[in-house]
Short mmCIF file of C-alpha atoms in Angstrom, two decimals:
data_model
loop_
_atom_site.label_atom_id
_atom_site.label_comp_id
_atom_site.label_asym_id
_atom_site.label_seq_id
_atom_site.Cartn_x
_atom_site.Cartn_y
_atom_site.Cartn_z
CA MET A 9 9.10 70.92 227.21
CA ARG A 10 11.75 69.16 226.24
CA PRO A 11 12.94 66.92 228.75
CA LYS A 12 16.33 67.22 230.36
CA ILE A 13 19.48 65.65 231.61
CA TYR A 14 21.33 66.38 234.82
CA LEU A 15 25.38 66.46 234.96
CA PHE A 16 25.91 67.51 238.01
CA GLY A 17 30.09 67.54 239.46
CA ASP A 18 33.35 68.79 239.99
CA SER A 19 35.43 70.82 237.27
CA ILE A 20 35.68 67.34 235.73
CA THR A 21 31.57 68.39 235.09
CA GLU A 22 32.38 71.42 234.59
CA VAL A 23 34.86 71.82 231.62
CA ALA A 24 32.68 68.61 230.04
CA PHE A 25 31.36 71.15 227.21
CA GLY A 26 35.23 71.93 226.21
CA ASP A 27 37.32 70.54 222.65
CA GLY A 28 36.32 67.00 223.06
CA GLY A 29 34.49 66.53 226.16
CA TRP A 30 31.55 64.57 227.18
CA ALA A 31 29.04 66.65 227.84
CA ALA A 32 29.39 68.28 224.34
CA SER A 33 29.24 64.70 223.25
CA LEU A 34 25.32 63.75 225.16
CA SER A 35 23.91 67.08 224.11
CA ASN A 36 25.45 65.58 220.16
CA HIS A 37 23.74 62.78 221.28
CA PHE A 38 20.35 63.00 222.57
CA SER A 39 20.11 66.12 219.60
CA ARG A 40 16.01 67.27 219.25
CA THR A 41 15.52 64.98 222.70
CA VAL A 42 16.78 65.92 225.55
CA ASP A 43 18.70 69.41 226.42
CA VAL A 44 21.84 68.49 228.54
CA VAL A 45 21.96 70.59 231.02
CA LEU A 46 25.70 70.79 232.94
CA LYS A 47 26.15 71.98 236.66
CA GLY A 48 29.65 71.09 237.39
CA HIS A 49 31.21 73.18 239.91
CA SER A 50 35.30 73.50 239.16
CA GLY A 51 37.28 72.26 243.22
CA TYR A 52 33.82 71.07 244.79
CA ASN A 53 33.26 67.92 247.33
CA THR A 54 30.52 66.60 248.12
CA ARG A 55 30.11 68.47 251.28
CA TRP A 56 29.71 71.98 249.47
CA ALA A 57 27.82 70.24 246.77
CA LEU A 58 24.79 69.04 249.60
CA LYS A 59 24.72 72.93 250.38
CA VAL A 60 23.60 74.06 246.39
CA ALA A 61 21.52 71.35 245.28
CA GLU A 62 18.24 72.67 247.03
CA ARG A 63 18.89 75.62 245.09
CA ILE A 64 21.14 74.95 241.64
CA PHE A 65 17.97 71.83 240.48
CA PRO A 66 14.36 73.37 240.08
CA PRO A 67 11.61 71.68 242.64
CA VAL A 68 9.04 69.90 240.78
CA GLY A 69 6.30 71.78 239.25
CA SER A 70 8.02 75.27 238.35
CA GLY A 71 7.02 74.94 234.99
CA GLY A 72 10.21 73.57 234.32
CA ALA A 73 10.61 69.69 232.03
CA PRO A 74 10.57 66.31 233.81
CA THR A 75 14.62 64.85 234.50
CA LEU A 76 15.60 61.88 232.31
CA ALA A 77 18.26 61.60 234.44
CA VAL A 78 21.70 63.23 236.54
CA THR A 79 24.96 62.57 236.31
CA VAL A 80 26.43 62.63 239.99
CA PHE A 81 29.30 62.62 239.74
CA PHE A 82 32.00 63.48 242.52
CA GLY A 83 35.39 62.29 244.29
CA ALA A 84 37.36 63.99 243.11
CA ASN A 85 37.53 66.62 245.34
CA ASP A 86 37.28 64.64 248.01
CA ALA A 87 40.14 62.06 247.39
CA CYS A 88 42.74 64.91 248.86
CA LEU A 89 44.22 64.17 251.18
CA SER A 90 44.09 65.55 254.76
CA ASP A 91 47.65 65.91 255.15
CA ARG A 92 48.41 68.22 251.62
CA TYR A 93 48.28 71.18 250.08
CA ALA A 94 43.90 70.99 249.36
CA ALA A 95 43.30 69.70 252.43
CA PHE A 96 40.71 72.54 252.98
CA GLN A 97 38.56 70.10 249.65
CA HIS A 98 39.46 66.41 251.77
CA VAL A 99 36.18 65.45 252.97
CA PRO A 100 36.47 61.71 254.95
CA LEU A 101 35.81 58.53 252.99
CA HIS A 102 32.74 58.21 255.53
CA GLU A 103 31.07 61.17 255.17
CA TYR A 104 31.47 60.74 251.12
CA LYS A 105 30.02 57.80 251.55
CA GLN A 106 26.72 59.92 253.80
CA ASN A 107 27.05 62.67 251.73
CA LEU A 108 26.41 60.47 248.10
CA HIS A 109 23.46 58.90 249.80
CA SER A 110 22.45 62.32 250.97
CA LEU A 111 22.56 63.85 247.06
CA ILE A 112 20.74 60.55 246.06
CA SER A 113 17.90 61.06 248.36
CA PHE A 114 17.74 64.74 247.40
CA PHE A 115 17.31 63.44 243.99
CA LYS A 116 15.04 60.92 244.94
CA LYS A 117 12.75 63.35 246.89
CA ARG A 118 13.04 65.72 244.13
CA TRP A 119 12.25 63.01 241.52
CA ALA A 120 10.80 60.06 242.02
CA GLU A 121 11.12 58.49 238.30
CA THR A 122 14.77 59.95 237.30
CA VAL A 123 17.30 58.35 236.35
CA ILE A 124 20.11 58.62 239.49
CA LEU A 125 23.75 57.97 237.40
CA LEU A 126 26.98 57.83 239.58
CA VAL A 127 30.32 58.30 238.79
CA THR A 128 33.78 57.03 240.22
CA PRO A 129 36.17 59.91 240.56
CA PRO A 130 39.16 58.83 238.14
CA PRO A 131 42.70 57.44 238.25
CA ILE A 132 45.34 60.22 239.32
CA ASP A 133 48.84 59.81 237.74
CA GLU A 134 50.59 61.33 241.03
CA ASP A 135 53.98 62.34 239.04
CA ALA A 136 51.81 64.43 236.68
CA ARG A 137 50.44 65.76 240.09
CA LEU A 138 53.28 67.21 240.65
CA ARG A 139 54.11 68.55 237.15
CA HIS A 140 51.07 71.15 237.41
CA PRO A 141 49.32 71.95 240.63
CA TYR A 142 46.95 74.24 241.03
CA MET A 143 48.50 76.08 243.99
CA GLU A 144 51.61 76.13 245.61
CA ASN A 145 53.54 73.06 246.20
CA PRO A 146 56.96 73.59 248.55
CA SER A 147 55.76 69.44 249.87
CA GLY A 148 57.82 67.51 246.79
CA LEU A 149 54.02 65.17 247.42
CA PRO A 150 50.74 65.41 244.98
CA GLU A 151 47.82 66.63 246.72
CA ARG A 152 45.77 63.31 245.11
CA THR A 153 47.22 59.42 245.19
CA ASN A 154 45.39 57.47 242.44
CA GLU A 155 44.60 54.47 246.02
CA ALA A 156 43.44 57.46 247.54
CA ALA A 157 41.15 57.46 244.77
CA GLY A 158 40.62 53.76 244.93
CA ALA A 159 39.53 54.28 247.54
CA TYR A 160 36.31 56.33 247.34
CA ALA A 161 35.43 54.71 244.31
CA GLN A 162 35.12 52.05 245.61
CA THR A 163 33.08 53.90 247.86
CA CYS A 164 31.20 55.14 245.67
CA ILE A 165 30.33 51.62 243.50
CA SER A 166 28.72 50.02 246.75
CA VAL A 167 26.54 53.24 247.76
CA ALA A 168 25.28 52.99 244.16
CA LYS A 169 24.67 49.09 244.51
CA GLU A 170 22.81 50.30 248.14
CA CYS A 171 20.85 52.62 246.80
CA GLY A 172 20.25 50.08 243.04
CA CYS A 173 21.36 53.21 241.10
CA PRO A 174 23.46 52.98 237.77
CA VAL A 175 27.05 53.28 238.44
CA VAL A 176 30.24 53.99 235.84
CA ASP A 177 33.13 53.11 237.03
CA LEU A 178 36.16 55.07 236.30
CA TRP A 179 39.11 54.43 238.48
CA THR A 180 38.62 51.43 236.63
CA LYS A 181 38.05 51.92 233.44
CA ILE A 182 40.62 54.06 232.84
CA GLN A 183 43.04 52.11 233.95
CA GLU A 184 42.49 49.79 231.59
CA PHE A 185 42.89 51.05 228.49
CA PRO A 186 47.05 51.48 227.54
CA ASP A 187 48.96 54.13 228.80
CA TRP A 188 46.31 55.82 230.27
CA LYS A 189 48.00 58.16 232.37
CA GLU A 190 48.71 59.38 228.80
CA ALA A 191 46.38 59.08 227.04
CA CYS A 192 43.11 59.80 228.99
CA LEU A 193 44.66 62.30 232.17
CA CYS A 194 45.94 66.03 230.74
CA ASP A 195 46.92 66.79 234.08
CA GLY A 196 47.25 63.53 236.20
CA LEU A 197 43.67 64.43 237.30
CA HIS A 198 41.04 65.75 234.13
CA LEU A 199 39.94 64.34 231.49
CA THR A 200 41.93 64.48 227.38
CA GLU A 201 39.34 64.33 225.09
CA THR A 202 40.16 60.19 224.70
CA GLY A 203 39.33 59.98 228.70
CA ASN A 204 36.01 62.44 227.70
CA ARG A 205 35.16 59.90 225.03
CA ILE A 206 35.16 56.77 227.96
CA VAL A 207 33.16 58.64 230.40
CA PHE A 208 30.72 59.93 227.17
CA GLU A 209 30.61 55.97 226.33
CA GLU A 210 29.49 54.76 229.44
CA VAL A 211 27.26 56.76 230.44
CA VAL A 212 25.37 56.56 227.15
CA LYS A 213 25.70 52.39 228.04
CA ILE A 214 23.88 52.65 230.95
CA LEU A 215 21.60 55.31 229.95
CA GLU A 216 20.91 52.87 227.14
CA GLU A 217 20.02 50.41 229.66
CA GLN A 218 18.06 52.60 231.51
CA GLY A 219 15.29 52.74 228.34
CA LEU A 220 16.38 56.33 227.60
CA SER A 221 18.30 56.33 224.10
CA PRO A 222 17.15 59.20 220.74
CA GLY A 223 16.07 56.43 219.40
CA LYS A 224 13.67 55.59 222.41
CA LEU A 225 12.37 59.62 222.84
CA PRO A 226 10.29 61.21 220.70
CA ALA A 227 12.26 64.12 218.38
CA GLU A 228 11.22 67.85 219.28
CA ALA A 229 9.41 68.89 215.02
CA PRO A 230 9.24 66.65 212.76
CA LEU A 231 12.51 65.47 211.69
CA PHE A 232 13.60 66.43 207.69
CA ALA A 233 13.81 62.46 207.26
CA ASN A 234 9.68 62.54 207.58
CA ILE A 235 9.27 65.89 205.43
CA ASP A 236 7.51 64.49 202.60
CA PRO A 237 9.33 66.64 199.64
CA LYS A 238 5.70 66.56 197.83
CA ASP A 239 3.54 67.80 200.05
CA PRO A 240 6.02 69.61 203.35
CA LEU A 241 4.08 70.84 205.02
CA LYS A 242 2.15 68.54 206.11
CA ALA A 243 3.58 67.26 208.03
CA PHE A 244 3.31 70.73 209.86
CA GLU A 245 -0.30 69.98 210.41
CA GLY A 246 -0.99 70.27 213.74
CA TYR A 247 1.85 70.36 215.17
CA MET L 24 17.21 79.12 237.76
CA ARG L 25 20.45 79.89 235.52
CA PRO L 26 19.49 82.63 232.41
CA LYS L 27 19.38 80.74 228.79
CA ILE L 28 20.33 81.50 225.55
CA TYR L 29 18.59 79.62 222.32
CA LEU L 30 20.65 78.55 219.54
CA PHE L 31 17.40 78.45 216.95
CA GLY L 32 18.92 76.73 213.40
CA ASP L 33 18.52 74.68 210.49
CA SER L 34 21.41 71.52 210.54
CA ILE L 35 23.96 74.00 211.13
CA THR L 36 22.48 74.45 214.56
CA GLU L 37 21.60 71.92 215.05
CA VAL L 38 24.72 69.66 214.11
CA ALA L 39 26.57 71.97 216.88
CA PHE L 40 27.42 70.19 219.72
CA GLY L 41 29.81 68.26 217.15
CA ASP L 42 33.46 68.31 218.16
CA GLY L 43 34.64 71.53 217.55
CA GLY L 44 30.84 73.35 217.29
CA TRP L 45 29.59 76.58 218.26
CA ALA L 46 27.54 75.25 220.59
CA ALA L 47 29.87 73.20 222.52
CA SER L 48 32.28 76.92 223.14
CA LEU L 49 29.08 78.69 223.24
CA SER L 50 28.50 76.38 226.79
CA ASN L 51 31.79 76.62 227.91
CA HIS L 52 32.33 79.83 227.55
CA PHE L 53 28.95 80.79 229.68
CA SER L 54 29.54 77.96 232.17
CA ARG L 55 28.06 78.25 235.39
CA THR L 56 26.25 81.56 234.08
CA VAL L 57 24.15 80.51 231.26
CA ASP L 58 22.47 77.53 229.71
CA VAL L 59 22.98 77.34 226.47
CA VAL L 60 19.80 75.75 224.43
CA LEU L 61 19.64 73.84 221.14
CA LYS L 62 17.03 74.17 219.08
CA GLY L 63 18.70 73.09 215.42
CA HIS L 64 16.13 71.68 213.04
CA SER L 65 18.08 70.06 210.02
CA GLY L 66 16.70 70.89 207.10
CA TYR L 67 14.00 73.81 208.03
CA ASN L 68 13.54 76.27 206.07
CA THR L 69 12.15 80.02 207.38
CA ARG L 70 8.23 78.28 206.76
CA TRP L 71 8.93 75.56 208.33
CA ALA L 72 10.80 77.76 211.18
CA LEU L 73 7.23 79.17 211.79
CA LYS L 74 4.47 76.84 212.45
CA VAL L 75 7.05 74.43 214.98
CA ALA L 76 8.20 78.01 216.98
CA GLU L 77 5.70 78.42 219.29
CA ARG L 78 5.35 75.38 220.99
CA ILE L 79 9.12 74.91 221.24
CA PHE L 80 9.72 77.88 223.10
CA PRO L 81 8.28 78.47 226.85
CA PRO L 82 6.15 81.02 227.14
CA VAL L 83 6.75 83.81 229.49
CA GLY L 84 5.79 82.83 232.85
CA SER L 85 6.14 78.95 232.82
CA GLY L 86 8.74 79.48 235.18
CA GLY L 87 11.24 79.12 233.73
CA ALA L 88 14.47 80.83 233.68
CA PRO L 89 14.90 83.92 231.72
CA THR L 90 16.30 83.82 228.47
CA LEU L 91 19.07 86.43 227.53
CA ALA L 92 19.88 86.00 223.59
CA VAL L 93 18.33 83.64 220.39
CA THR L 94 20.04 83.06 217.82
CA VAL L 95 18.34 83.49 214.78
CA PHE L 96 20.38 81.21 211.94
CA PHE L 97 18.64 80.58 209.19
CA GLY L 98 18.10 81.00 205.49
CA ALA L 99 21.09 77.78 204.04
CA ASN L 100 17.88 75.76 203.36
CA ASP L 101 15.65 78.40 202.38
CA ALA L 102 17.78 79.83 199.28
CA CYS L 103 17.42 75.88 197.68
CA LEU L 104 17.65 77.21 193.90
CA SER L 105 13.61 76.73 192.73
CA ASP L 106 14.64 74.49 190.44
CA ARG L 107 17.11 71.73 191.61
CA TYR L 108 16.38 68.37 193.91
CA ALA L 109 15.72 70.28 197.21
CA ALA L 110 13.41 72.86 195.52
CA PHE L 111 11.13 71.65 198.45
CA GLN L 112 13.54 73.77 200.91
CA HIS L 113 13.09 76.90 198.85
CA VAL L 114 11.61 79.97 200.03
CA PRO L 115 11.46 82.65 198.19
CA LEU L 116 12.89 85.50 198.86
CA HIS L 117 9.77 88.32 199.67
CA GLU L 118 8.73 85.53 201.58
CA TYR L 119 12.31 84.84 203.99
CA LYS L 120 12.23 88.77 204.51
CA GLN L 121 8.91 88.48 205.88
CA ASN L 122 9.22 85.29 207.32
CA LEU L 123 12.33 86.82 209.28
CA HIS L 124 10.21 90.08 210.22
CA SER L 125 7.75 87.37 211.47
CA LEU L 126 10.14 85.84 213.62
CA ILE L 127 11.62 88.64 215.09
CA SER L 128 8.47 89.82 216.29
CA PHE L 129 7.08 86.02 218.10
CA PHE L 130 10.80 86.72 219.61
CA LYS L 131 10.15 90.09 221.40
CA LYS L 132 6.61 89.52 222.03
CA ARG L 133 7.24 86.32 223.93
CA TRP L 134 10.66 88.03 225.83
CA ALA L 135 10.98 92.31 225.19
CA GLU L 136 13.69 92.04 226.94
CA THR L 137 15.68 89.47 224.83
CA VAL L 138 18.88 89.43 222.48
CA ILE L 139 17.19 88.45 218.93
CA LEU L 140 20.75 88.02 216.94
CA LEU L 141 20.37 87.04 213.08
CA VAL L 142 23.08 85.02 212.06
CA THR L 143 23.16 85.12 207.63
CA PRO L 144 23.86 81.76 205.77
CA PRO L 145 27.05 80.83 205.40
CA PRO L 146 28.50 80.92 201.69
CA ILE L 147 28.39 78.03 198.98
CA ASP L 148 31.29 75.47 197.09
CA GLU L 149 28.99 74.79 194.69
CA ASP L 150 32.04 71.92 193.50
CA ALA L 151 31.61 70.45 196.73
CA ARG L 152 27.40 70.33 197.27
CA LEU L 153 27.59 68.66 193.90
CA ARG L 154 30.13 65.94 195.69
CA HIS L 155 27.91 65.68 198.55
CA PRO L 156 24.32 65.54 197.54
CA TYR L 157 22.03 64.94 199.74
CA MET L 158 19.24 63.23 197.09
CA GLU L 159 20.10 61.53 193.87
CA ASN L 160 21.42 64.57 191.34
CA PRO L 161 21.47 62.87 187.91
CA SER L 162 21.37 67.05 187.10
CA GLY L 163 24.32 67.67 187.89
CA LEU L 164 24.28 70.74 188.56
CA PRO L 165 24.14 71.98 192.25
CA GLU L 166 20.95 72.60 194.59
CA ARG L 167 22.38 75.79 196.03
CA THR L 168 24.59 78.45 194.70
CA ASN L 169 27.28 80.79 196.46
CA GLU L 170 25.37 84.09 194.85
CA ALA L 171 22.07 82.80 195.74
CA ALA L 172 23.47 82.11 199.50
CA GLY L 173 24.24 85.67 199.24
CA ALA L 174 20.78 87.14 197.98
CA TYR L 175 19.61 86.02 201.52
CA ALA L 176 22.95 87.25 203.40
CA GLN L 177 21.52 89.96 202.01
CA THR L 178 18.15 90.10 203.00
CA CYS L 179 18.75 88.95 206.43
CA ILE L 180 21.59 92.32 206.83
CA SER L 181 18.36 94.58 205.69
CA VAL L 182 15.73 92.43 208.22
CA ALA L 183 18.45 93.18 210.95
CA LYS L 184 18.86 96.62 210.31
CA GLU L 185 15.23 97.32 210.07
CA CYS L 186 14.32 95.87 213.26
CA GLY L 187 17.11 97.02 214.66
CA CYS L 188 19.17 93.46 215.93
CA PRO L 189 21.79 92.55 215.23
CA VAL L 190 23.72 90.84 212.60
CA VAL L 191 26.85 87.69 211.96
CA ASP L 192 27.05 88.20 208.59
CA LEU L 193 28.64 84.89 208.04
CA TRP L 194 28.34 84.88 204.11
CA THR L 195 31.02 87.81 204.53
CA LYS L 196 32.91 86.32 207.18
CA ILE L 197 34.01 83.40 206.32
CA GLN L 198 34.71 84.71 202.19
CA GLU L 199 37.65 86.66 203.90
CA PHE L 200 39.63 83.47 205.45
CA PRO L 201 42.25 81.66 203.17
CA ASP L 202 41.04 78.50 201.31
CA TRP L 203 37.59 79.29 202.86
CA LYS L 204 35.78 76.03 201.02
CA GLU L 205 38.22 73.75 202.44
CA ALA L 206 39.70 75.15 205.74
CA CYS L 207 35.62 76.25 206.93
CA LEU L 208 33.00 74.22 205.16
CA CYS L 209 33.50 70.06 205.22
CA ASP L 210 30.91 69.44 202.23
CA GLY L 211 30.60 73.00 200.52
CA LEU L 212 27.37 73.81 202.73
CA HIS L 213 27.99 72.75 206.93
CA LEU L 214 31.10 74.17 208.80
CA THR L 215 34.34 72.69 209.32
CA GLU L 216 35.84 73.50 213.30
CA THR L 217 37.71 76.04 211.62
CA GLY L 218 33.96 77.68 210.42
CA ASN L 219 32.36 77.32 213.98
CA ARG L 220 34.88 79.19 215.37
CA ILE L 221 34.25 82.07 213.52
CA VAL L 222 30.66 81.62 214.51
CA PHE L 223 31.67 81.27 218.13
CA GLU L 224 33.70 84.17 217.39
CA GLU L 225 31.42 86.76 215.62
CA VAL L 226 28.58 85.15 217.82
CA VAL L 227 30.62 86.14 221.22
CA LYS L 228 31.80 89.53 219.68
CA ILE L 229 27.97 91.11 219.28
CA LEU L 230 26.87 88.92 222.71
CA GLU L 231 29.06 90.97 224.68
CA GLU L 232 28.22 93.76 222.76
CA GLN L 233 25.52 93.48 223.88
CA GLY L 234 26.66 93.57 227.86
CA LEU L 235 26.32 89.52 227.80
CA SER L 236 29.82 88.72 228.32
CA PRO L 237 30.34 85.55 231.35
CA GLY L 238 32.44 87.84 233.82
CA LYS L 239 29.36 90.04 233.84
CA LEU L 240 27.22 87.50 234.86
CA PRO L 241 26.87 86.29 237.66
CA ALA L 242 27.79 82.75 238.30
CA GLU L 243 25.43 80.09 239.81
CA ALA L 244 27.22 78.46 243.90
CA PRO L 245 30.08 80.16 245.13
CA LEU L 246 33.45 79.81 242.46
CA PHE L 247 36.23 77.63 244.00
CA ALA L 248 38.43 81.39 243.88
CA ASN L 249 35.40 82.98 245.98
CA ILE L 250 35.89 80.00 248.95
CA ASP L 251 38.17 80.89 251.34
CA PRO L 252 41.05 77.59 252.03
CA LYS L 253 40.84 78.45 255.87
CA ASP L 254 36.72 78.54 255.67
CA PRO L 255 35.00 76.96 253.14
CA LEU L 256 32.25 76.72 253.86
CA LYS L 257 31.48 80.72 255.10
CA ALA L 258 31.26 80.86 251.17
CA PHE L 259 28.52 78.71 250.72
CA GLU L 260 26.88 80.48 254.14
CA GLY L 261 22.84 82.07 253.67
CA TYR L 262 23.80 80.07 249.58
#
């Protein structure tokens, strides 16, 4: 069976099959070689992710296909401030760190050979968050700040280093983009097509560094380019 | 495990995770409830599809998730004319009919409860095919005609009726669209974003008629809307 790449994360992952989404781009990139399977859970932090991981990822030996890689893309909700309207999503920084370690341990135990790719939370445009609250927000203060998101991003990077996992520093990458607040974010938090493109390109770059590129993986069924017009059925002999 | 919907077809299916692609839209539509798995094979006709079906679809009892539906979307290559440059892809109409029957029998035997949804080939813009040949074409004649595609579409519809399967008559649907040649096709054969949108909407409509809509399927893991801000962990009890 064709191998899989899982994308595990919050809403930024859940909507990644939307227009210009990075999951769709990744699926297209790995066409014929890998199934990209979305495990995006809107609103989730790492505490809740740990509650569901055991059940939503198939155990080895359940007849499924091998898992080549899994992206772990949490932190945007953990970084909600503890005294604002989204405080119920907040996870303290030290617990976020521990939870990421636990998630990595879980995946290492389940799939010893799988690339575990961490993605930091994106930066935050606080003014846009005030214009796009998802609950009543009479305080006039944003539920997230860029500074807090940055602290979670730094923690994510340090966990990746401690565990020997590759990491996309999305918080920094996006802020390197000109006019990033408008160009890369649609509501101060979620990604535009440009923001999605950055995630896609960074993830592809790291997967390639790990040896995972379409050209190096076997294609499922004979490719059209390898079918001889003079004897098409030859390509299917023994398949 | 989360159930699946397979998309089995030729290049129009293989590229369906591209920009605005119907596989991406379908994945997004069924987010949290279904994994949409692409089995698109560029250049394939029904004869070649039959050669690979046994191997690329998992047998029941292999520990995989249930398959809710499969789209069978072939005919564009079968309908290549037998005396033009793509003749090696041509499959005679009577064999196309028989091959569709064989594919349906295969899926019925493999997955007794699965919705088998046929999609006819799209219409052809012959002038555009002359501008976008995929091989040398000194003849000055297109390798496909709209009339031939229409005959394969009619055969696909009659097979669907004979087998009690739902069908999307894409050949007709697209031609109902104003300026369909430019609006729906990018090279006289493959779909633009508008063409992809038509496939997506027609497939969703039929799946809904068959009882397959996100609202009627269980979501994987608690939804954010069902997590109580005053007691978030309650939603995960027993999960």
